[in-house]
C-alpha positions as CSV (number, residue, x, y, z in Angstrom):
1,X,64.4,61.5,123.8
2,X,66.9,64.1,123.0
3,X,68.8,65.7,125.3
4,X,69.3,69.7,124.5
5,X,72.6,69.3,126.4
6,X,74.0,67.1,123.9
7,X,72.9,67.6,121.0
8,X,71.3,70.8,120.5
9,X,69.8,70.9,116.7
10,X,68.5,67.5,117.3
11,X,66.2,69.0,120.4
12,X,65.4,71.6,118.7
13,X,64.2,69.7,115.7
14,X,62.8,67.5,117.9
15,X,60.9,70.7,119.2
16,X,60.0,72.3,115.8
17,X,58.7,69.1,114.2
18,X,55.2,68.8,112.9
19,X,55.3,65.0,112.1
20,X,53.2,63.7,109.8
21,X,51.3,66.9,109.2
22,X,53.9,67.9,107.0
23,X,52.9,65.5,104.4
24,X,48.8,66.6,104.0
25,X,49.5,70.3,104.6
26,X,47.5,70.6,101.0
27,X,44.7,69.0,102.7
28,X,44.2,70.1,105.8
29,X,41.1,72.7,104.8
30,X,39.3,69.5,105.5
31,X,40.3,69.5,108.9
32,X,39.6,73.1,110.0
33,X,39.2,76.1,108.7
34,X,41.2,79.1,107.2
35,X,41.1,81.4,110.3
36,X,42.9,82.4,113.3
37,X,41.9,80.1,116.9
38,X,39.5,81.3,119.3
39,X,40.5,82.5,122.4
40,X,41.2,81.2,125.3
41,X,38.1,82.7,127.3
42,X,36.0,81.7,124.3
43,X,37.3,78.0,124.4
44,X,36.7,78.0,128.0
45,X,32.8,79.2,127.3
46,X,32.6,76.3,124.8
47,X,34.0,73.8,128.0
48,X,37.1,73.2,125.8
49,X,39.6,71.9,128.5
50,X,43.3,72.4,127.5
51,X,45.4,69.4,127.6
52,X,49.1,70.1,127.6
53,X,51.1,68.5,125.4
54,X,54.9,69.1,124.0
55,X,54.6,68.2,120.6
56,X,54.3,70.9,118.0
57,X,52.2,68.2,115.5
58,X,49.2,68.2,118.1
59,X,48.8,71.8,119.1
60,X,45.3,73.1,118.8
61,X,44.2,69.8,117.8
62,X,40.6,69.4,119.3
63,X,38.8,65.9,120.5
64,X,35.6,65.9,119.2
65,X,34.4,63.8,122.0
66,X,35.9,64.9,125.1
67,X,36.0,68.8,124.4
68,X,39.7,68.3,124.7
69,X,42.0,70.7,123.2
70,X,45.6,69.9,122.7
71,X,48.0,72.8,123.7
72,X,52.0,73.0,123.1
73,X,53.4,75.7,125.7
74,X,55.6,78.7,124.6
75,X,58.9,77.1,125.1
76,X,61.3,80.1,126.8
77,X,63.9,79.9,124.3
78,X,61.7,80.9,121.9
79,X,61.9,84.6,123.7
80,X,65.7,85.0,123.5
81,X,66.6,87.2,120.1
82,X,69.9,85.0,120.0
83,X,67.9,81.3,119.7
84,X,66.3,82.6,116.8
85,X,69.5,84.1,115.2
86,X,71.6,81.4,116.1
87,X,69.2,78.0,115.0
88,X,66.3,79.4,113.2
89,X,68.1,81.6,110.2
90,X,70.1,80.2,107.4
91,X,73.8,79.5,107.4
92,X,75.8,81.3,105.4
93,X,75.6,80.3,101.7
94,X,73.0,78.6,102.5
95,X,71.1,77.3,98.9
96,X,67.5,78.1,99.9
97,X,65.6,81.0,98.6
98,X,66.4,84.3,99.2
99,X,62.8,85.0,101.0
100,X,60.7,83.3,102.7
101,X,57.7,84.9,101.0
102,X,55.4,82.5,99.1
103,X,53.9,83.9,95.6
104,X,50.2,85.0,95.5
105,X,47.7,82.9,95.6
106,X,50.0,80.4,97.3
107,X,49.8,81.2,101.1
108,X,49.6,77.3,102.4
109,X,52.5,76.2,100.6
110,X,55.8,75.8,101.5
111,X,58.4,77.4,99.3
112,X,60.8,75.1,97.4
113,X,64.1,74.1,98.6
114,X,63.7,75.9,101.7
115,X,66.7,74.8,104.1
116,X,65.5,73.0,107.9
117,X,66.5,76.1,109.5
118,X,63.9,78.8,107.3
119,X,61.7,75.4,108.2
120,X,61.7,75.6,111.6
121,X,61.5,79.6,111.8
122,X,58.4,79.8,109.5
123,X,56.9,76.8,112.1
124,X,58.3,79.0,115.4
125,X,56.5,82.2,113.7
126,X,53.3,80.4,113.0
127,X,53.4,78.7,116.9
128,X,53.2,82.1,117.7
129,X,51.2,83.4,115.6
130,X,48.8,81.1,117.2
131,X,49.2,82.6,120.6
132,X,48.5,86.0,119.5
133,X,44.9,84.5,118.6
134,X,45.0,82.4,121.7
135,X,45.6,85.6,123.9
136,X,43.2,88.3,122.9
137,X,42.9,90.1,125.9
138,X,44.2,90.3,129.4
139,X,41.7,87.5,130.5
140,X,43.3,85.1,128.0
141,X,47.1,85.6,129.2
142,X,45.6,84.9,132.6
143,X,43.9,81.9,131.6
144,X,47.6,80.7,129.7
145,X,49.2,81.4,132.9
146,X,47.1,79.4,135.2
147,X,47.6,76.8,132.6
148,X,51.4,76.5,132.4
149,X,51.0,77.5,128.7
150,X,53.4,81.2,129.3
151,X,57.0,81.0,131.0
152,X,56.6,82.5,134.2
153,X,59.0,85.5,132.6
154,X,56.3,86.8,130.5
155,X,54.0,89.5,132.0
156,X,51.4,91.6,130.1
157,X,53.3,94.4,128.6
158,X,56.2,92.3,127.3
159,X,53.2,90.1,125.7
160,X,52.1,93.0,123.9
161,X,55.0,94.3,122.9
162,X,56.2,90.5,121.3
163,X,52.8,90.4,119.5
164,X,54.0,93.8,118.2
165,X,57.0,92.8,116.8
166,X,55.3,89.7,115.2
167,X,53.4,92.1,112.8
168,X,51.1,90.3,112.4
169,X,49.0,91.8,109.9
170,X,51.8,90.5,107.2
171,X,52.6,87.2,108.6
172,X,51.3,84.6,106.8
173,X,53.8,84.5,104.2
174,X,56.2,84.2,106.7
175,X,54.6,81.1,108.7
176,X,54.1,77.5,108.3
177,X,50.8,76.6,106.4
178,X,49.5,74.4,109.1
179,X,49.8,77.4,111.1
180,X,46.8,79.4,108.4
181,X,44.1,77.3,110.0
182,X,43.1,77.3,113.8
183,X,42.0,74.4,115.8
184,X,42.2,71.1,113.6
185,X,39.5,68.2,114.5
186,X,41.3,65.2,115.9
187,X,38.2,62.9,113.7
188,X,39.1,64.4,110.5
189,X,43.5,64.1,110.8
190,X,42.6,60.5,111.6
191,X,40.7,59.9,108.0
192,X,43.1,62.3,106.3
193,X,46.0,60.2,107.3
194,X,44.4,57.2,106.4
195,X,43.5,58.1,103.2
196,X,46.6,59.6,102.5
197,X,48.7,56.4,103.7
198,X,50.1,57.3,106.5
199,X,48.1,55.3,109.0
200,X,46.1,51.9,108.3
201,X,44.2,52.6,111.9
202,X,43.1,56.0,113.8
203,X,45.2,57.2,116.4
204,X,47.3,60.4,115.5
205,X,46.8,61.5,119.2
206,X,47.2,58.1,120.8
207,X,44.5,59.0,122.8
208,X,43.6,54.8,122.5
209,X,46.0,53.0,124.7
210,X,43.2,50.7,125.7
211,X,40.4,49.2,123.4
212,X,37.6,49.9,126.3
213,X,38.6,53.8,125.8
214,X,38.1,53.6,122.3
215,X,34.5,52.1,122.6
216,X,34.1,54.6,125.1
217,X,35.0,57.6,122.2
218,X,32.4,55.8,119.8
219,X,29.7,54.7,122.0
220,X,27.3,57.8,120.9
221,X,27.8,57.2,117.8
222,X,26.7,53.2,118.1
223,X,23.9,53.7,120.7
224,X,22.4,57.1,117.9
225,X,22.4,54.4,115.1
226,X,21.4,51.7,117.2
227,X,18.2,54.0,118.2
228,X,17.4,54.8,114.8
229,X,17.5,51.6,113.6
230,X,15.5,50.3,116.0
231,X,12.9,52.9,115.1
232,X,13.1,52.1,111.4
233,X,12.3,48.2,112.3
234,X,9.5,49.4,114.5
235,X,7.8,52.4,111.9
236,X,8.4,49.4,109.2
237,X,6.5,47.0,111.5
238,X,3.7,49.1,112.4
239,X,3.4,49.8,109.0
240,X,3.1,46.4,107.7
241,X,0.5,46.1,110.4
242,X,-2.3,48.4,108.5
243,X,-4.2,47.0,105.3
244,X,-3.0,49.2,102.9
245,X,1.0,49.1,103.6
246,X,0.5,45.3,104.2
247,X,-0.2,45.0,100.6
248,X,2.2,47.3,99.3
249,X,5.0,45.6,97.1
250,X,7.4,48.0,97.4
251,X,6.7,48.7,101.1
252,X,7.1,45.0,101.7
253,X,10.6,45.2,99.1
254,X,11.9,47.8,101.7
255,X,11.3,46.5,104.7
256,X,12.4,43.0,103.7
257,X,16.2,45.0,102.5
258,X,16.0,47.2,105.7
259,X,15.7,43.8,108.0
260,X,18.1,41.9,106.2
261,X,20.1,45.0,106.7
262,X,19.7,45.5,110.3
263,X,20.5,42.1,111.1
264,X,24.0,41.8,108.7
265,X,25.6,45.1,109.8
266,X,25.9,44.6,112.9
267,X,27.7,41.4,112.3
268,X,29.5,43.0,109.7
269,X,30.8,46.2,112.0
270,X,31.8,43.9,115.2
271,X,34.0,41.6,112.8
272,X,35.7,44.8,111.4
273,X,36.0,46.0,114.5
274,X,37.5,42.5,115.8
275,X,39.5,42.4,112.9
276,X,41.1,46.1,113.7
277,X,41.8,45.6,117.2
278,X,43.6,42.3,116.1
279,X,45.5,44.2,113.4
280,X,45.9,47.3,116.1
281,X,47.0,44.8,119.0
282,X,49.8,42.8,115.9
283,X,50.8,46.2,115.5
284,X,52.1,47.6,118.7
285,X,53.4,43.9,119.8
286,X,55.3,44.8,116.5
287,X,56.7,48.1,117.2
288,X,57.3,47.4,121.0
289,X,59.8,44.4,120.3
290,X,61.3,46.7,118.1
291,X,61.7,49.5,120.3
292,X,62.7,47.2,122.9
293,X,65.4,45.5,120.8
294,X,66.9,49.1,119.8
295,X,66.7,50.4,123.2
296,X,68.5,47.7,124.3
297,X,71.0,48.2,121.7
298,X,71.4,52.0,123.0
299,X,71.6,50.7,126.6
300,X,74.5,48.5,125.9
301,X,76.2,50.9,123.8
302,X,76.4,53.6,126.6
303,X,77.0,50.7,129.2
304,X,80.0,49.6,127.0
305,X,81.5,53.2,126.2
């Protein structure tokens, strides 16, 4: 936790920080598509139900399950000309390109040796740029309002008028890349960090805190293949029933591999799945007595200063 009063660029890249998105920006086509988000009255027709959350990594994430979409509000800094002159331009002399503008055929990369300031503007431009899909019409920047999503400063015409100044038509150059696709799908960032290496377990929006919630996530998905199975064995057994499949070779080949099958899966899932929650549970005992021993540290530290 960072304290704006103390430290200001720390909170504000604290704010402006998209985690470990950063590091599969190339590959997040597989989590969403190249288009603007829907809007707020059409998320609402879909029963999408906005969470809110303040970190910039999980905005316009969606739950597959839950019909939960994750939504970082509009922070009001971000509507005071002097923030963005003051901590989201470059210094002076500062070594990074001369413009922010990414070669053809390159929108979705960043550009090379960009400084953390041109950084965190092209990631403040694309949270907005996100809004301006968000809030279509009038009915939208109600909807953001009566869900703590707008500072109570912003009314209708000065929303217009900042989605005019955005020009928007020309801003993708200008953004972050994660900020050219719309609502990301929480299922897909989870396999796309754990094929990239940056989690051994799923849980980017630690929506897991307890192992009952994530059965609860997956039970469809066991009691759909549990149903099919069970209507394999029983097609198979009726089958074998009948004089001319009970004689079949192959029929009897198949049915022999789908039992066997049947029966070692399940065995096999519920000991990877034991085996995860172990790892999972070895984990966090891990990373809690670490934090614990470095918050202790920081405790003493201020206690001793």
């Amino acid at each position: 936790m960072v304290s704006p009063r103390r430290d200001v660029s720390a909170y504000i890249e604290q704010e402006f920080s998209l985690g470990a998105l950063e590091k599969i920006t190339r590959h997040l086509g597989f989590a969403g598509y190249i288009y603007p988000s829907r809007p707020l009255h059409t998320q609402q027709g879909l029963g999408w139900k906005p969470v809110v959350t303040e970190r910039m990594d999980l905005h316009l994430v969606l739950e597959n399950s839950g019909k939960r979409i994750y939504m970082k509000p509009i922070p009001a800094m971000m509507l005071i000309p002097q923030f963005w002159t003051e901590y989201l331009s470059c210094a002076q002399n500062c070594a990074c390109p001369a413009t922010t503008t990414v070669p053809p055929f390159r929108i979705g990369e960043l550009p090379r040796g960009c400084c953390s300031q041109r950084r965190m503007r092209m990631t403040a431009l694309g949270f907005l740029y996100s809004y301006v899909a968000l809030i279509s019409h009038e009915c939208d920047f109600h909807i953001a309002r009566a869900s703590y999503l707008l500072p109570l400063s912003v009314d209708w015409p000065r929303w217009q008028s900042l989605v005019y100044q955005l020009d928007t038509e020309a801003i993708y150059p200008r953004i972050h890349p994660r900020f050219i696709y719309g609502e990301l799908r929480l299922a897909q960032l989870d396999l796309l960090l754990m094929a990239t290496g940056q989690r051994l377990i799923p849980g980017f929006a630690g929506r897991w805190s307890q192992y009952s919630s994530l059965v609860h996530d997956n039970i469809a998905y066991i009691a759909t293949a549990t149903v099919f199975t069970g209507l394999i064995l029983t097609a198979m057994q009726v089958g074998l029933a009948t004089n001319r499949l009970s004689r079949s070779e192959p029929f009897q080949a198949v049915s022999y591999g789908f039992t066997v099958f049947a029966m070692v899966f399940p065995l096999l899932f519920f000991g990877l799945f034991l085996a995860g929650a172990a790892y999972g549970l070895t984990v966090r005992r891990i990373a809690l007595h670490g934090a614990n021993k470095k918050r202790l540290a920081q405790l003493k530290a201020c206690h001793n200063a």
